[in-house]
């Protein structure tokens, strides 16, 4: 139980609530304090402490693995126990709630576990071996949600829960991640028609947090996840949360203030819990979610990293990646980057704005299509369309289209790419299909006509067991990453809060120096090309092989951690 000074909490929350435009009579401040009081007995400090060089996340669905007559969450626990073990410290579960679309992100009920996956008891079992990250889809709900049904029925409990902009609401500048209409029509039980805001499509209805009851309901959901044992909460698509006429309706100041409110509550009620913001946007916008480094997100997705790493391997040159990484460093004593290469979504292209040229992006599109992937588009405010993401398995995208042994190349290049992931400043997160060396699920994509399904295959647990013994691709990635993560845990220079410097020795090699000037200093060198590269200026003992180097030579796609 957390001992909370409710009066101090009230003082901390008051200016944020006021900035959102709520007044005393709205009951928002009193409601937030009451939520804190009611949840405090179920909450307390997180025992694991702040992230360090040993911290690593696995990103997975609750039903990533299936076995006949077994709850998928139970199957997941067995796969983690038998194969992943202590390679990762934290497991990030993508939405585990009842849903109707988008493989979980069209949430029907935020407070319940989808019975097809298991129960909250199964979630508790996962926490026995790993810390737990839960997804909070705060921006929208399913069209089948009781919230939306109640709103359509004009139930006064749900008045104002959704946004139905009138003719005076100017949407001309709205930024979209999709090409579907911004508003969709829904028939009410009384025969009238409602036009509701749908950022992500007709089955994902945006809630309206400017309504006091909505903000309080969302906050209650968040605190409920902490009570269920979540030590990290991912705020999905949070940038779109607040809408205002005549604006882009993304990254608005009010959205940042809502995150600040949640940060105040989380730090007071469950200190050590981490808020992770997910905003697939240009880098300059993305980093604003750190606030001043102490008042918004504890971690921010490093969305520029996947496309820049991919670009390096496609071109055989690390120049753009190195220039960008040279501008990245520790954020604050309480905030850091959440680094990843692959996820349930595609490789985002919007984060490359200002970093890659149109020709660079065209190379990535060409590689994706050549390897059997697809490209998803988004609508710009001027009505035109642009590339939003590359729908591909990341390991597949690293491989040349005419490679004679694509499986072997996927492992060699995949481990090199993930060495970059494990070397740059921040906390690494590995997608389950990368950890297990999976390929493209073209059949799943084609049958569903959902582009993102190419990298969301559900794996048969018993077949996976056999393939880990028989497939060099699967075993190569799993054992290779397990080995790298094991070594990384022993190297404090890879702390998410250690300094980062980029050295320029050869454009084909990314050279990252971490914790320079300390006893923990380490130099990470990764060759992104198919050529052997000599680096006479680098010396030391490679922590990966144990070899001493007086001048380092890297084979094609080779890597080293020198200390």
Coordinates of C-alpha atoms in Angstrom, one line a residue:
X1 CA 0.0 0.0 0.0
X2 CA 1.2 3.5 -0.8
X3 CA 1.0 6.3 1.7
X4 CA -0.2 9.2 -0.4
X5 CA -0.4 12.8 0.7
X6 CA -3.7 13.6 -0.9
X7 CA -3.5 17.3 -0.3
X8 CA -0.1 17.5 -2.0
X9 CA -1.5 15.4 -4.8
X10 CA -4.4 17.8 -5.2
X11 CA -1.9 20.7 -5.4
X12 CA 0.2 18.9 -8.0
X13 CA -2.9 18.1 -10.1
X14 CA -4.8 21.4 -9.8
X15 CA -2.8 23.5 -12.4
X16 CA -2.9 20.7 -14.9
X17 CA -6.7 20.2 -14.5
X18 CA -7.1 24.0 -14.8
X19 CA -5.0 24.1 -18.0
X20 CA -7.4 21.5 -19.6
X21 CA -10.2 24.0 -19.0
X22 CA -12.0 22.2 -16.3
X23 CA -13.5 24.2 -13.5
X24 CA -14.2 23.3 -9.8
X25 CA -17.8 22.5 -10.6
X26 CA -16.8 19.9 -13.2
X27 CA -15.6 17.6 -10.4
X28 CA -12.4 16.5 -12.3
X29 CA -9.9 17.5 -9.7
X30 CA -12.0 16.0 -6.9
X31 CA -12.6 12.9 -9.0
X32 CA -8.9 12.3 -9.7
X33 CA -8.0 12.7 -6.0
X34 CA -10.8 10.3 -5.1
X35 CA -9.5 7.7 -7.6
X36 CA -6.1 8.1 -6.0
X37 CA -7.6 7.5 -2.6
X38 CA -9.5 4.5 -3.7
X39 CA -6.7 2.8 -5.6
X40 CA -3.9 3.5 -3.1
X41 CA -4.5 0.4 -0.9
X42 CA -3.9 -1.8 -3.9
X43 CA -0.8 0.0 -5.1
X44 CA 2.8 0.5 -4.0
X45 CA 6.4 1.0 -5.2
X46 CA 7.6 -1.2 -8.0
X47 CA 10.3 -3.5 -6.7
X48 CA 12.4 -3.9 -9.9
X49 CA 13.9 -0.4 -9.8
X50 CA 14.7 1.8 -12.8
X51 CA 15.8 0.2 -16.1
X52 CA 19.5 -0.7 -16.4
X53 CA 21.8 -2.6 -18.8
X54 CA 20.0 -5.8 -18.0
X55 CA 16.5 -4.6 -18.9
X56 CA 15.0 -5.9 -22.1
X57 CA 11.4 -6.3 -23.3
X58 CA 9.8 -8.9 -25.4
X59 CA 6.8 -7.6 -27.5
X60 CA 4.2 -10.3 -28.0
X61 CA 0.5 -10.9 -28.4
X62 CA -1.4 -12.9 -25.8
X63 CA -2.1 -15.5 -28.4
X64 CA 1.2 -15.4 -30.2
X65 CA 1.5 -19.2 -29.5
X66 CA -1.3 -21.7 -29.5
X67 CA -1.6 -25.3 -28.4
X68 CA -4.8 -27.4 -28.6
X69 CA -7.1 -27.4 -25.6
X70 CA -4.9 -24.8 -23.8
X71 CA -5.5 -21.1 -23.0
X72 CA -3.1 -19.1 -25.2
X73 CA -1.9 -17.1 -22.2
X74 CA -0.9 -20.4 -20.5
X75 CA 0.8 -21.5 -23.7
X76 CA 2.7 -18.2 -23.8
X77 CA 3.9 -18.7 -20.3
X78 CA 5.2 -22.1 -21.2
X79 CA 7.1 -20.8 -24.3
X80 CA 8.6 -18.1 -22.2
X81 CA 9.6 -20.5 -19.5
X82 CA 11.0 -23.2 -21.9
X83 CA 12.8 -21.0 -24.5
X84 CA 13.0 -17.3 -23.6
X85 CA 13.7 -17.8 -19.9
X86 CA 15.8 -14.8 -18.5
X87 CA 16.8 -13.5 -21.9
X88 CA 14.3 -10.7 -21.3
X89 CA 13.2 -9.1 -18.1
X90 CA 9.8 -7.6 -19.2
X91 CA 7.0 -9.0 -21.4
X92 CA 4.9 -6.4 -23.2
X93 CA 1.5 -7.8 -24.0
X94 CA -0.3 -6.2 -26.9
X95 CA -4.0 -5.7 -26.1
X96 CA -5.4 -8.6 -24.2
X97 CA -8.9 -7.3 -23.9
X98 CA -12.1 -8.3 -25.8
X99 CA -11.9 -6.8 -29.3
X100 CA -13.6 -6.7 -32.7
X101 CA -10.9 -5.4 -35.1
X102 CA -7.3 -4.5 -35.7
X103 CA -6.1 -7.6 -33.9
X104 CA -6.9 -6.3 -30.5
X105 CA -6.8 -2.5 -30.8
X106 CA -10.6 -2.2 -31.4
X107 CA -11.2 -2.7 -27.6
X108 CA -14.7 -3.6 -26.4
X109 CA -13.9 -3.6 -22.7
X110 CA -10.6 -2.2 -21.3
X111 CA -11.1 -3.8 -17.9
X112 CA -11.5 -7.5 -18.9
X113 CA -9.2 -10.1 -20.4
X114 CA -10.5 -11.6 -23.6
X115 CA -11.8 -15.0 -22.4
X116 CA -10.4 -16.6 -25.6
X117 CA -6.9 -15.8 -24.3
X118 CA -7.4 -16.7 -20.6
X119 CA -8.0 -14.8 -17.4
X120 CA -6.4 -12.2 -15.1
X121 CA -5.1 -15.2 -13.2
X122 CA -3.1 -16.2 -16.3
X123 CA -1.7 -12.7 -16.4
X124 CA -0.6 -13.0 -12.8
X125 CA 1.2 -16.3 -13.7
X126 CA 3.2 -14.5 -16.3
X127 CA 4.4 -12.0 -13.7
X128 CA 6.0 -14.9 -11.7
X129 CA 9.0 -14.8 -14.1
X130 CA 8.9 -11.4 -15.9
X131 CA 7.8 -7.9 -15.3
X132 CA 4.6 -7.0 -17.1
X133 CA 3.8 -4.2 -19.6
X134 CA 0.2 -3.7 -20.5
X135 CA -1.3 -1.8 -23.4
X136 CA -3.7 1.0 -22.7
X137 CA -5.7 1.9 -25.8
X138 CA -6.8 5.3 -24.5
X139 CA -7.7 7.1 -27.7
X140 CA -10.5 4.9 -29.0
X141 CA -12.9 1.9 -28.4
X142 CA -14.7 -0.6 -30.5
X143 CA -18.0 0.2 -32.1
X144 CA -19.3 -2.7 -30.0
X145 CA -18.1 -1.2 -26.7
X146 CA -20.7 -0.5 -24.0
X147 CA -19.5 3.0 -23.9
X148 CA -20.3 3.6 -27.6
X149 CA -23.6 1.6 -27.5
X150 CA -24.6 3.7 -24.5
X151 CA -23.7 6.9 -26.3
X152 CA -25.8 5.9 -29.3
X153 CA -28.7 5.1 -27.1
X154 CA -28.4 8.5 -25.5
X155 CA -27.8 7.0 -22.1
X156 CA -27.0 10.0 -19.9
X157 CA -24.1 8.1 -18.3
X158 CA -22.3 8.3 -21.6
X159 CA -23.2 11.8 -22.7
X160 CA -20.2 13.4 -24.3
X161 CA -18.1 10.2 -24.4
X162 CA -17.6 10.6 -28.2
X163 CA -16.9 13.5 -30.5
X164 CA -19.6 14.4 -33.0
X165 CA -18.3 17.6 -34.6
X166 CA -20.8 20.0 -35.9
X167 CA -20.5 22.1 -39.1
X168 CA -18.5 24.8 -37.3
X169 CA -15.7 22.3 -36.3
X170 CA -12.8 22.9 -38.8
X171 CA -11.1 19.6 -39.7
X172 CA -9.1 20.9 -42.6
X173 CA -5.7 20.6 -40.9
X174 CA -6.3 17.2 -39.2
X175 CA -3.4 14.8 -39.5
X176 CA -4.4 11.3 -40.4
X177 CA -2.6 7.9 -40.1
X178 CA -5.2 6.3 -42.5
X179 CA -6.9 7.0 -45.8
X180 CA -10.4 6.1 -44.5
X181 CA -12.9 8.9 -43.8
X182 CA -12.4 10.9 -40.6
X183 CA -16.1 10.7 -39.7
X184 CA -18.4 7.7 -40.0
X185 CA -22.2 7.6 -39.7
X186 CA -23.9 5.3 -37.1
X187 CA -27.6 4.7 -36.7
X188 CA -29.0 5.4 -33.3
X189 CA -31.8 3.2 -31.9
X190 CA -34.2 6.1 -32.2
X191 CA -33.7 6.2 -36.0
X192 CA -31.5 9.3 -36.1
X193 CA -27.9 9.2 -37.4
X194 CA -24.7 10.1 -35.6
X195 CA -21.4 11.1 -37.2
X196 CA -18.6 10.1 -34.9
X197 CA -14.8 10.8 -35.1
X198 CA -12.8 7.7 -36.3
X199 CA -9.1 8.4 -36.6
X200 CA -8.3 4.8 -37.3
X201 CA -11.4 3.5 -39.0
X202 CA -15.1 2.8 -38.5
X203 CA -14.7 0.3 -35.7
X204 CA -12.4 2.5 -33.6
X205 CA -14.3 5.4 -32.1
X206 CA -12.3 8.2 -30.6
X207 CA -13.3 9.1 -27.1
X208 CA -13.6 12.7 -25.9
X209 CA -11.5 13.3 -22.8
X210 CA -12.7 16.9 -22.6
X211 CA -15.8 15.4 -21.0
X212 CA -15.0 15.0 -17.3
X213 CA -16.5 11.5 -17.0
X214 CA -14.3 10.3 -19.9
X215 CA -11.1 11.5 -18.4
X216 CA -12.0 10.0 -15.0
X217 CA -13.0 6.7 -16.6
X218 CA -9.7 6.5 -18.6
X219 CA -7.7 7.3 -15.4
X220 CA -9.6 4.6 -13.6
X221 CA -8.6 2.1 -16.3
X222 CA -5.0 3.1 -16.1
X223 CA -4.8 2.7 -12.3
X224 CA -6.6 -0.6 -12.6
X225 CA -3.8 -1.9 -14.8
X226 CA -1.3 -0.9 -12.1
X227 CA -3.3 -2.8 -9.5
X228 CA -3.2 -5.9 -11.8
X229 CA 0.6 -5.8 -11.7
X230 CA 1.6 -3.8 -14.7
X231 CA 5.0 -2.1 -14.2
X232 CA 4.9 -0.5 -17.6
X233 CA 1.9 0.9 -19.4
X234 CA 2.0 1.6 -23.1
X235 CA -0.2 4.6 -24.1
X236 CA -1.2 3.6 -27.6
X237 CA -1.7 6.3 -30.3
X238 CA -1.8 8.8 -27.5
X239 CA -0.9 11.8 -29.7
X240 CA -4.4 11.8 -31.1
X241 CA -6.2 12.0 -27.8
X242 CA -7.4 15.6 -27.7
X243 CA -9.2 17.3 -30.6
X244 CA -9.7 21.0 -31.2
X245 CA -11.3 22.8 -34.1
X246 CA -8.8 24.3 -36.6
X247 CA -5.8 22.3 -35.4
X248 CA -4.0 19.2 -36.6
X249 CA -5.7 17.3 -33.7
X250 CA -2.4 15.7 -32.8
X251 CA 0.2 16.5 -30.2
X252 CA -2.1 19.2 -28.7
X253 CA -1.0 20.8 -25.4
X254 CA -4.0 19.3 -23.7
X255 CA -2.8 15.8 -24.7
X256 CA 0.5 16.5 -23.0
X257 CA -1.3 17.7 -19.9
X258 CA -3.4 14.5 -19.7
X259 CA -0.1 12.6 -19.8
X260 CA 1.3 14.9 -17.0
X261 CA -1.8 14.1 -14.9
X262 CA -1.2 10.4 -15.3
X263 CA 2.5 10.8 -14.6
X264 CA 1.7 12.6 -11.3
X265 CA -0.7 9.9 -10.3
X266 CA 1.6 7.0 -11.3
X267 CA 4.7 8.5 -9.5
X268 CA 2.6 9.1 -6.4
X269 CA 0.7 5.8 -6.2
X270 CA 3.1 3.3 -7.8
X271 CA 6.6 4.8 -8.0
X272 CA 8.8 3.0 -10.4
X273 CA 6.0 2.2 -12.8
X274 CA 6.9 3.4 -16.3
X275 CA 4.6 5.2 -18.8
X276 CA 5.5 4.5 -22.4
X277 CA 4.1 6.8 -25.2
X278 CA 3.5 5.4 -28.7
X279 CA 3.5 8.1 -31.3
X280 CA 4.5 7.0 -34.8
X281 CA 5.4 10.5 -36.0
X282 CA 8.4 12.6 -37.1
X283 CA 11.3 12.5 -34.6
X284 CA 11.0 16.1 -33.5
X285 CA 7.3 15.6 -32.5
X286 CA 8.0 12.2 -30.9
X287 CA 10.5 13.5 -28.4
X288 CA 8.1 16.1 -27.1
X289 CA 6.5 13.4 -25.1
X290 CA 9.4 13.4 -22.6
X291 CA 8.2 16.8 -21.5
X292 CA 10.9 18.3 -19.4
X293 CA 12.4 14.8 -18.8
X294 CA 10.5 14.4 -15.5
X295 CA 6.9 15.2 -16.1
X296 CA 5.6 13.2 -19.0
X297 CA 6.6 9.8 -20.4
X298 CA 9.3 7.7 -18.7
X299 CA 10.0 6.1 -22.0
X300 CA 9.3 7.1 -25.6
X301 CA 9.3 4.8 -28.6
X302 CA 12.4 5.4 -30.8
X303 CA 10.4 5.3 -34.0
X304 CA 13.3 6.6 -36.2
X305 CA 15.5 3.7 -35.4
X306 CA 13.9 0.9 -37.4
X307 CA 13.7 2.7 -40.8
X308 CA 17.2 4.2 -40.3
X309 CA 18.7 0.8 -39.4
X310 CA 16.9 -0.8 -42.4
X311 CA 18.2 2.0 -44.7
X312 CA 21.8 1.3 -43.5
X313 CA 21.6 -2.4 -44.5
X314 CA 19.8 -1.7 -47.8
X315 CA 22.5 0.8 -48.8
X316 CA 25.5 -0.8 -47.0
X317 CA 26.2 2.6 -45.5
X318 CA 25.7 3.8 -41.9
X319 CA 26.2 7.5 -42.6
X320 CA 22.6 8.7 -42.1
X321 CA 22.1 6.4 -39.0
X322 CA 25.3 7.6 -37.5
X323 CA 24.5 11.3 -38.1
X324 CA 21.1 10.9 -36.4
X325 CA 22.5 8.8 -33.5
X326 CA 25.1 11.4 -32.9
X327 CA 22.3 13.7 -31.8
X328 CA 20.7 11.2 -29.5
X329 CA 21.8 10.9 -25.9
X330 CA 20.5 10.2 -22.4
X331 CA 17.2 12.1 -21.6
X332 CA 17.1 12.5 -17.8
X333 CA 17.7 10.4 -14.7
X334 CA 14.1 9.2 -14.9
X335 CA 13.4 9.0 -18.7
X336 CA 14.9 7.1 -21.6
X337 CA 14.3 5.8 -25.1
X338 CA 12.3 2.6 -25.9
X339 CA 14.3 1.1 -28.8
X340 CA 12.9 -1.5 -31.2
X341 CA 13.4 -2.7 -34.8
X342 CA 10.2 -4.7 -35.4
X343 CA 6.7 -4.7 -33.9
X344 CA 3.1 -5.8 -34.6
X345 CA 2.9 -2.8 -36.9
X346 CA 5.0 -2.0 -40.0
X347 CA 8.2 0.0 -40.2
X348 CA 7.0 3.6 -39.8
X349 CA 8.1 6.0 -42.5
X350 CA 6.8 9.3 -41.1
X351 CA 9.6 9.3 -38.5
X352 CA 12.1 9.7 -41.3
X353 CA 10.8 13.1 -42.3
X354 CA 13.8 15.4 -42.2
X355 CA 16.2 12.4 -41.9
X356 CA 15.8 10.5 -45.2
X357 CA 15.3 11.9 -48.7
X358 CA 12.5 10.8 -51.0
X359 CA 15.0 8.7 -52.9
X360 CA 16.1 7.0 -49.6
X361 CA 12.5 6.2 -48.8
X362 CA 11.9 4.9 -52.3
X363 CA 14.8 2.4 -51.7
X364 CA 13.0 1.1 -48.6
X365 CA 9.7 0.8 -50.4
X366 CA 11.4 -1.0 -53.3
X367 CA 13.1 -3.5 -50.9
X368 CA 9.8 -4.1 -49.1
X369 CA 7.9 -4.9 -52.2
X370 CA 10.7 -7.0 -53.6
X371 CA 10.6 -9.2 -50.5
X372 CA 6.9 -9.8 -50.8
X373 CA 5.7 -7.0 -48.4
X374 CA 3.2 -4.2 -48.8
X375 CA 3.1 -0.5 -48.3
X376 CA 0.4 1.3 -46.3
X377 CA -0.6 4.9 -47.1
X378 CA -1.9 7.8 -45.0
X379 CA -3.8 10.9 -46.0
X380 CA -2.1 14.3 -45.6
X381 CA -4.1 17.4 -44.6
X382 CA -4.0 18.6 -48.3
X383 CA -5.8 15.4 -49.3
X384 CA -2.9 13.7 -51.0
X385 CA -1.5 10.3 -49.9
X386 CA 1.9 9.4 -48.6
X387 CA 3.7 6.3 -47.4
X388 CA 2.9 5.7 -43.8
X389 CA 4.5 2.3 -43.1
X390 CA 6.2 -0.7 -44.7
X391 CA 4.4 -3.9 -43.9
X392 CA 7.1 -6.5 -43.7
X393 CA 8.9 -8.9 -41.4
X394 CA 12.0 -6.9 -40.4
X395 CA 14.4 -9.9 -40.9
X396 CA 13.1 -10.4 -44.4
X397 CA 13.6 -6.7 -45.3
X398 CA 17.3 -6.9 -44.4
X399 CA 17.9 -9.6 -47.1
X400 CA 18.7 -8.9 -50.8
X401 CA 15.8 -10.0 -53.1
X402 CA 18.2 -12.3 -55.1
X403 CA 20.0 -13.8 -52.0
X404 CA 20.8 -17.5 -52.7
X405 CA 20.5 -18.4 -49.0
X406 CA 17.9 -16.0 -47.5
X407 CA 17.5 -17.8 -44.2
X408 CA 21.2 -17.8 -43.4
X409 CA 21.4 -14.1 -44.5
X410 CA 18.4 -13.3 -42.3
X411 CA 20.3 -14.6 -39.2
X412 CA 23.6 -12.9 -40.0
X413 CA 22.1 -9.6 -40.8
X414 CA 19.4 -9.9 -38.2
X415 CA 21.9 -10.4 -35.4
X416 CA 24.0 -7.5 -36.7
X417 CA 20.9 -5.2 -36.8
X418 CA 19.9 -6.3 -33.3
X419 CA 23.5 -5.6 -32.1
X420 CA 22.7 -2.0 -33.0
X421 CA 19.5 -2.2 -31.1
X422 CA 21.3 -3.4 -28.0
X423 CA 24.1 -0.8 -28.3
X424 CA 22.4 2.5 -28.7
X425 CA 21.2 4.5 -25.7
X426 CA 17.8 3.3 -24.3
X427 CA 16.0 0.2 -23.4
X428 CA 15.8 -2.6 -26.1
X429 CA 12.6 -4.3 -27.0
X430 CA 12.5 -7.4 -29.3
X431 CA 9.5 -8.5 -31.2
X432 CA 8.7 -12.2 -30.8
X433 CA 9.0 -13.0 -34.5
X434 CA 12.5 -11.5 -34.6
X435 CA 13.6 -13.4 -31.5
X436 CA 12.3 -16.6 -33.1
X437 CA 13.6 -16.0 -36.6
X438 CA 10.1 -16.1 -38.3
X439 CA 9.6 -15.2 -41.9
X440 CA 6.8 -13.4 -43.8
X441 CA 3.2 -14.6 -43.2
X442 CA 2.1 -13.8 -46.8
X443 CA -0.8 -16.3 -46.5
X444 CA -2.1 -14.6 -43.4
X445 CA -1.8 -11.2 -45.1
X446 CA -3.4 -12.4 -48.4
X447 CA -6.3 -14.3 -46.8
X448 CA -7.3 -11.4 -44.4
X449 CA -6.3 -8.6 -46.8
X450 CA -4.8 -6.9 -43.8
X451 CA -1.3 -5.8 -44.6
X452 CA 0.0 -5.9 -41.0
X453 CA -0.9 -9.6 -40.8
X454 CA 2.4 -10.3 -42.7
X455 CA 4.2 -10.0 -39.3
X456 CA 1.5 -11.1 -36.9
X457 CA 1.5 -14.9 -37.5
X458 CA 0.2 -17.1 -34.6
X459 CA 2.6 -19.9 -34.1
X460 CA 1.7 -23.5 -33.2
X461 CA 3.7 -24.1 -30.0
X462 CA 4.4 -27.7 -30.7
X463 CA 5.5 -27.1 -34.2
X464 CA 7.7 -24.2 -33.0
X465 CA 9.4 -26.7 -30.5
X466 CA 10.3 -28.9 -33.4
X467 CA 11.5 -26.0 -35.6
X468 CA 13.8 -24.7 -32.9
X469 CA 15.6 -28.0 -33.2
X470 CA 15.5 -28.4 -36.9
X471 CA 15.6 -24.8 -38.3
X472 CA 19.0 -23.0 -38.3
X473 CA 17.1 -19.8 -38.9
X474 CA 15.0 -20.1 -35.8
X475 CA 17.7 -21.5 -33.5
X476 CA 20.3 -19.1 -34.9
X477 CA 18.2 -16.0 -34.0
X478 CA 17.1 -17.3 -30.6
X479 CA 20.5 -18.5 -29.4
X480 CA 22.3 -15.5 -31.0
X481 CA 20.0 -13.0 -29.3
X482 CA 20.1 -14.9 -26.0
X483 CA 23.9 -14.8 -26.0
X484 CA 24.0 -11.0 -26.8
X485 CA 21.5 -10.2 -24.1
X486 CA 23.4 -12.4 -21.6
X487 CA 26.6 -10.5 -22.3
X488 CA 24.9 -7.1 -22.3
X489 CA 23.7 -7.7 -18.7
X490 CA 27.3 -7.7 -17.6
X491 CA 28.2 -4.4 -19.2
X492 CA 27.1 -1.3 -17.2
X493 CA 28.2 0.9 -20.1
X494 CA 25.0 -0.1 -21.8
X495 CA 22.9 1.5 -19.1
X496 CA 19.9 3.4 -20.6
X497 CA 21.3 6.5 -18.8
X498 CA 25.0 6.2 -19.9
X499 CA 26.4 8.8 -22.4
X500 CA 26.5 8.0 -26.1
X501 CA 29.0 9.3 -28.7
X502 CA 29.3 8.4 -32.3
X503 CA 32.7 7.9 -33.9
X504 CA 33.4 8.1 -37.6
X505 CA 35.9 5.5 -38.9
X506 CA 34.3 4.1 -42.0
X507 CA 30.9 4.8 -43.6
X508 CA 30.2 1.1 -43.7
X509 CA 30.4 0.7 -39.9
X510 CA 28.4 2.2 -37.1
X511 CA 30.7 2.9 -34.2
X512 CA 29.0 3.8 -30.9
X513 CA 31.0 4.7 -27.8
X514 CA 29.0 4.4 -24.5
X515 CA 30.0 5.6 -21.1
X516 CA 33.1 7.3 -22.4
X517 CA 35.7 8.3 -19.8
X518 CA 34.4 5.8 -17.2
X519 CA 35.6 2.4 -16.1
X520 CA 32.4 1.0 -17.9
X521 CA 33.3 2.4 -21.3
X522 CA 32.4 0.2 -24.3
X523 CA 32.7 0.6 -28.0
X524 CA 30.1 -1.1 -30.2
X525 CA 31.0 -1.5 -33.9
X526 CA 28.6 -3.0 -36.5
X527 CA 29.4 -3.5 -40.1
X528 CA 26.2 -2.9 -42.2
X529 CA 27.8 -3.9 -45.5
X530 CA 28.7 -7.1 -47.3
X531 CA 32.4 -6.2 -47.3
X532 CA 35.2 -6.8 -44.9
X533 CA 36.2 -3.6 -43.2
X534 CA 39.4 -2.8 -41.3
X535 CA 39.3 -0.3 -38.5
X536 CA 42.9 0.2 -37.3
X537 CA 41.8 2.9 -34.8
X538 CA 39.8 0.5 -32.7
X539 CA 41.4 -1.8 -30.1
X540 CA 40.3 -3.7 -27.1
X541 CA 38.9 -7.0 -25.9
X542 CA 35.7 -8.1 -27.6
X543 CA 33.2 -9.0 -24.9
X544 CA 31.3 -11.2 -27.4
X545 CA 34.2 -13.5 -28.5
X546 CA 36.8 -12.8 -25.8
X547 CA 39.4 -11.9 -28.5
X548 CA 41.8 -9.1 -28.1
X549 CA 42.1 -6.7 -31.1
X550 CA 44.9 -4.3 -31.8
X551 CA 43.0 -2.8 -34.7
X552 CA 39.6 -4.3 -35.5
X553 CA 38.6 -6.1 -38.7
X554 CA 35.0 -6.9 -39.2
X555 CA 33.7 -9.4 -41.7
X556 CA 30.5 -8.7 -43.7
X557 CA 27.8 -7.8 -41.2
X558 CA 30.2 -8.5 -38.3
X559 CA 30.0 -6.8 -34.9
X560 CA 32.0 -6.4 -31.7
X561 CA 31.7 -4.9 -28.3
X562 CA 35.1 -3.7 -27.3
X563 CA 36.2 -2.8 -23.7

